[in-house]
């Protein structure tokens, strides 16, 4: 909600406005002026500044770090935010994490593919995935926020695209 909406929101919720804000919401504050936009217009503006997931299509864009043995791969996502969670990665899963470190290698070896929020071509995830010939997409910025544990995701490792197939 923005500044003048709390009282009116208590009286009646505008479903059309809520649906537009589910797509995207942008609030711009400049020189004592506040503007906002919702829906597709907001998504267009946001994409100019951020790596925004296409929520309607469930698509995330990243950087191809390794194509691996397959250009297209589908599997179950396992979100690992700390080294304590690495044990939940099973053979064939897709490891989704903020970034990897040498402690993650045991999970990387089990995983069929890797997706990270941060990193580039010289990141740990990129180097290890190339050595192990596993598909890897890095620098998505939002994978751990958009993908949930157990989601079925598809990597298009030739294009750097991750698609959430089933939540």
PDB file of C-alpha atoms in Angstrom, residues 36-127:
ATOM      1  CA  UNK A  36       3.654   4.405  -8.633  1.00  0.00           C
ATOM      2  CA  UNK A  37       2.566   1.922 -11.258  1.00  0.00           C
ATOM      3  CA  UNK A  38       1.302  -1.639 -11.312  1.00  0.00           C
ATOM      4  CA  UNK A  39       0.974  -4.550 -13.713  1.00  0.00           C
ATOM      5  CA  UNK A  40       2.668  -4.904 -17.087  1.00  0.00           C
ATOM      6  CA  UNK A  41       3.717  -1.233 -17.201  1.00  0.00           C
ATOM      7  CA  UNK A  42       5.527  -1.640 -13.885  1.00  0.00           C
ATOM      8  CA  UNK A  43       7.143  -4.882 -15.082  1.00  0.00           C
ATOM      9  CA  UNK A  44       8.464  -3.127 -18.199  1.00  0.00           C
ATOM     10  CA  UNK A  45      10.016  -0.362 -16.077  1.00  0.00           C
ATOM     11  CA  UNK A  46      11.420  -2.789 -13.479  1.00  0.00           C
ATOM     12  CA  UNK A  47      13.130  -4.875 -16.166  1.00  0.00           C
ATOM     13  CA  UNK A  48      15.160  -1.817 -17.161  1.00  0.00           C
ATOM     14  CA  UNK A  49      16.780  -1.726 -13.729  1.00  0.00           C
ATOM     15  CA  UNK A  50      16.613  -5.240 -12.290  1.00  0.00           C
ATOM     16  CA  UNK A  51      16.780  -8.877 -13.294  1.00  0.00           C
ATOM     17  CA  UNK A  52      13.054  -9.443 -12.855  1.00  0.00           C
ATOM     18  CA  UNK A  53      11.552 -12.905 -13.036  1.00  0.00           C
ATOM     19  CA  UNK A  54       8.693 -13.195 -15.485  1.00  0.00           C
ATOM     20  CA  UNK A  55       6.171 -14.201 -12.837  1.00  0.00           C
ATOM     21  CA  UNK A  56       3.433 -15.085 -15.307  1.00  0.00           C
ATOM     22  CA  UNK A  57       5.729 -17.386 -17.268  1.00  0.00           C
ATOM     23  CA  UNK A  58       7.748 -18.548 -14.214  1.00  0.00           C
ATOM     24  CA  UNK A  59      11.006 -17.715 -15.995  1.00  0.00           C
ATOM     25  CA  UNK A  60      14.304 -16.590 -14.440  1.00  0.00           C
ATOM     26  CA  UNK A  61      17.293 -15.341 -16.447  1.00  0.00           C
ATOM     27  CA  UNK A  62      20.914 -15.900 -15.486  1.00  0.00           C
ATOM     28  CA  UNK A  63      24.374 -16.355 -16.996  1.00  0.00           C
ATOM     29  CA  UNK A  64      25.405 -19.651 -18.580  1.00  0.00           C
ATOM     30  CA  UNK A  65      28.403 -20.864 -16.584  1.00  0.00           C
ATOM     31  CA  UNK A  66      28.379 -24.429 -17.946  1.00  0.00           C
ATOM     32  CA  UNK A  67      26.215 -26.163 -20.521  1.00  0.00           C
ATOM     33  CA  UNK A  68      27.227 -29.538 -19.124  1.00  0.00           C
ATOM     34  CA  UNK A  69      26.212 -32.717 -20.928  1.00  0.00           C
ATOM     35  CA  UNK A  70      22.667 -31.508 -21.674  1.00  0.00           C
ATOM     36  CA  UNK A  71      21.346 -28.194 -22.979  1.00  0.00           C
ATOM     37  CA  UNK A  72      17.923 -28.896 -21.441  1.00  0.00           C
ATOM     38  CA  UNK A  73      17.548 -30.495 -18.059  1.00  0.00           C
ATOM     39  CA  UNK A  74      14.498 -30.990 -15.846  1.00  0.00           C
ATOM     40  CA  UNK A  75      14.627 -31.971 -12.187  1.00  0.00           C
ATOM     41  CA  UNK A  76      13.576 -31.323  -8.605  1.00  0.00           C
ATOM     42  CA  UNK A  77      14.915 -28.142  -7.012  1.00  0.00           C
ATOM     43  CA  UNK A  78      16.613 -28.307  -3.620  1.00  0.00           C
ATOM     44  CA  UNK A  79      17.113 -24.948  -1.943  1.00  0.00           C
ATOM     45  CA  UNK A  80      20.325 -24.918   0.104  1.00  0.00           C
ATOM     46  CA  UNK A  81      21.028 -21.659   1.928  1.00  0.00           C
ATOM     47  CA  UNK A  82      23.558 -22.990   4.468  1.00  0.00           C
ATOM     48  CA  UNK A  83      26.061 -25.825   4.490  1.00  0.00           C
ATOM     49  CA  UNK A  84      23.927 -27.576   7.136  1.00  0.00           C
ATOM     50  CA  UNK A  85      21.250 -28.128   4.453  1.00  0.00           C
ATOM     51  CA  UNK A  86      23.536 -29.721   1.835  1.00  0.00           C
ATOM     52  CA  UNK A  87      22.471 -33.222   2.928  1.00  0.00           C
ATOM     53  CA  UNK A  88      19.004 -32.794   1.424  1.00  0.00           C
ATOM     54  CA  UNK A  89      20.469 -32.796  -2.117  1.00  0.00           C
ATOM     55  CA  UNK A  90      19.954 -36.246  -3.665  1.00  0.00           C
ATOM     56  CA  UNK A  91      21.254 -37.755  -6.917  1.00  0.00           C
ATOM     57  CA  UNK A  92      19.682 -35.965  -9.870  1.00  0.00           C
ATOM     58  CA  UNK A  93      18.359 -32.942  -7.941  1.00  0.00           C
ATOM     59  CA  UNK A  94      18.988 -29.363  -9.009  1.00  0.00           C
ATOM     60  CA  UNK A  95      20.979 -27.466  -6.382  1.00  0.00           C
ATOM     61  CA  UNK A  96      19.618 -23.917  -5.955  1.00  0.00           C
ATOM     62  CA  UNK A  97      21.677 -21.684  -3.683  1.00  0.00           C
ATOM     63  CA  UNK A  98      22.903 -18.150  -3.147  1.00  0.00           C
ATOM     64  CA  UNK A  99      26.456 -19.183  -4.036  1.00  0.00           C
ATOM     65  CA  UNK A 100      28.677 -22.208  -3.565  1.00  0.00           C
ATOM     66  CA  UNK A 101      31.934 -22.706  -1.706  1.00  0.00           C
ATOM     67  CA  UNK A 102      34.274 -25.696  -1.346  1.00  0.00           C
ATOM     68  CA  UNK A 103      32.036 -27.012   1.473  1.00  0.00           C
ATOM     69  CA  UNK A 104      29.239 -27.491  -1.091  1.00  0.00           C
ATOM     70  CA  UNK A 105      31.183 -29.926  -3.314  1.00  0.00           C
ATOM     71  CA  UNK A 106      29.564 -32.997  -1.755  1.00  0.00           C
ATOM     72  CA  UNK A 107      26.135 -31.675  -2.803  1.00  0.00           C
ATOM     73  CA  UNK A 108      27.365 -30.428  -6.170  1.00  0.00           C
ATOM     74  CA  UNK A 109      28.602 -33.930  -7.024  1.00  0.00           C
ATOM     75  CA  UNK A 110      25.153 -35.388  -6.256  1.00  0.00           C
ATOM     76  CA  UNK A 111      23.257 -32.629  -8.052  1.00  0.00           C
ATOM     77  CA  UNK A 112      22.555 -32.911 -11.760  1.00  0.00           C
ATOM     78  CA  UNK A 113      22.641 -29.111 -12.200  1.00  0.00           C
ATOM     79  CA  UNK A 114      23.354 -25.918 -10.259  1.00  0.00           C
ATOM     80  CA  UNK A 115      21.574 -22.542 -10.097  1.00  0.00           C
ATOM     81  CA  UNK A 116      22.934 -19.616  -8.050  1.00  0.00           C
ATOM     82  CA  UNK A 117      21.770 -16.101  -7.185  1.00  0.00           C
ATOM     83  CA  UNK A 118      25.247 -14.583  -7.481  1.00  0.00           C
ATOM     84  CA  UNK A 119      28.413 -15.337  -9.370  1.00  0.00           C
ATOM     85  CA  UNK A 120      29.949 -15.132 -12.793  1.00  0.00           C
ATOM     86  CA  UNK A 121      32.111 -17.194 -15.115  1.00  0.00           C
ATOM     87  CA  UNK A 122      34.901 -17.382 -12.522  1.00  0.00           C
ATOM     88  CA  UNK A 123      32.723 -18.137  -9.507  1.00  0.00           C
ATOM     89  CA  UNK A 124      33.144 -21.359  -7.550  1.00  0.00           C
ATOM     90  CA  UNK A 125      29.893 -22.808  -8.924  1.00  0.00           C
ATOM     91  CA  UNK A 126      30.927 -22.039 -12.510  1.00  0.00           C
ATOM     92  CA  UNK A 127      34.389 -23.569 -12.236  1.00  0.00           C
TER      93      UNK A 127
END
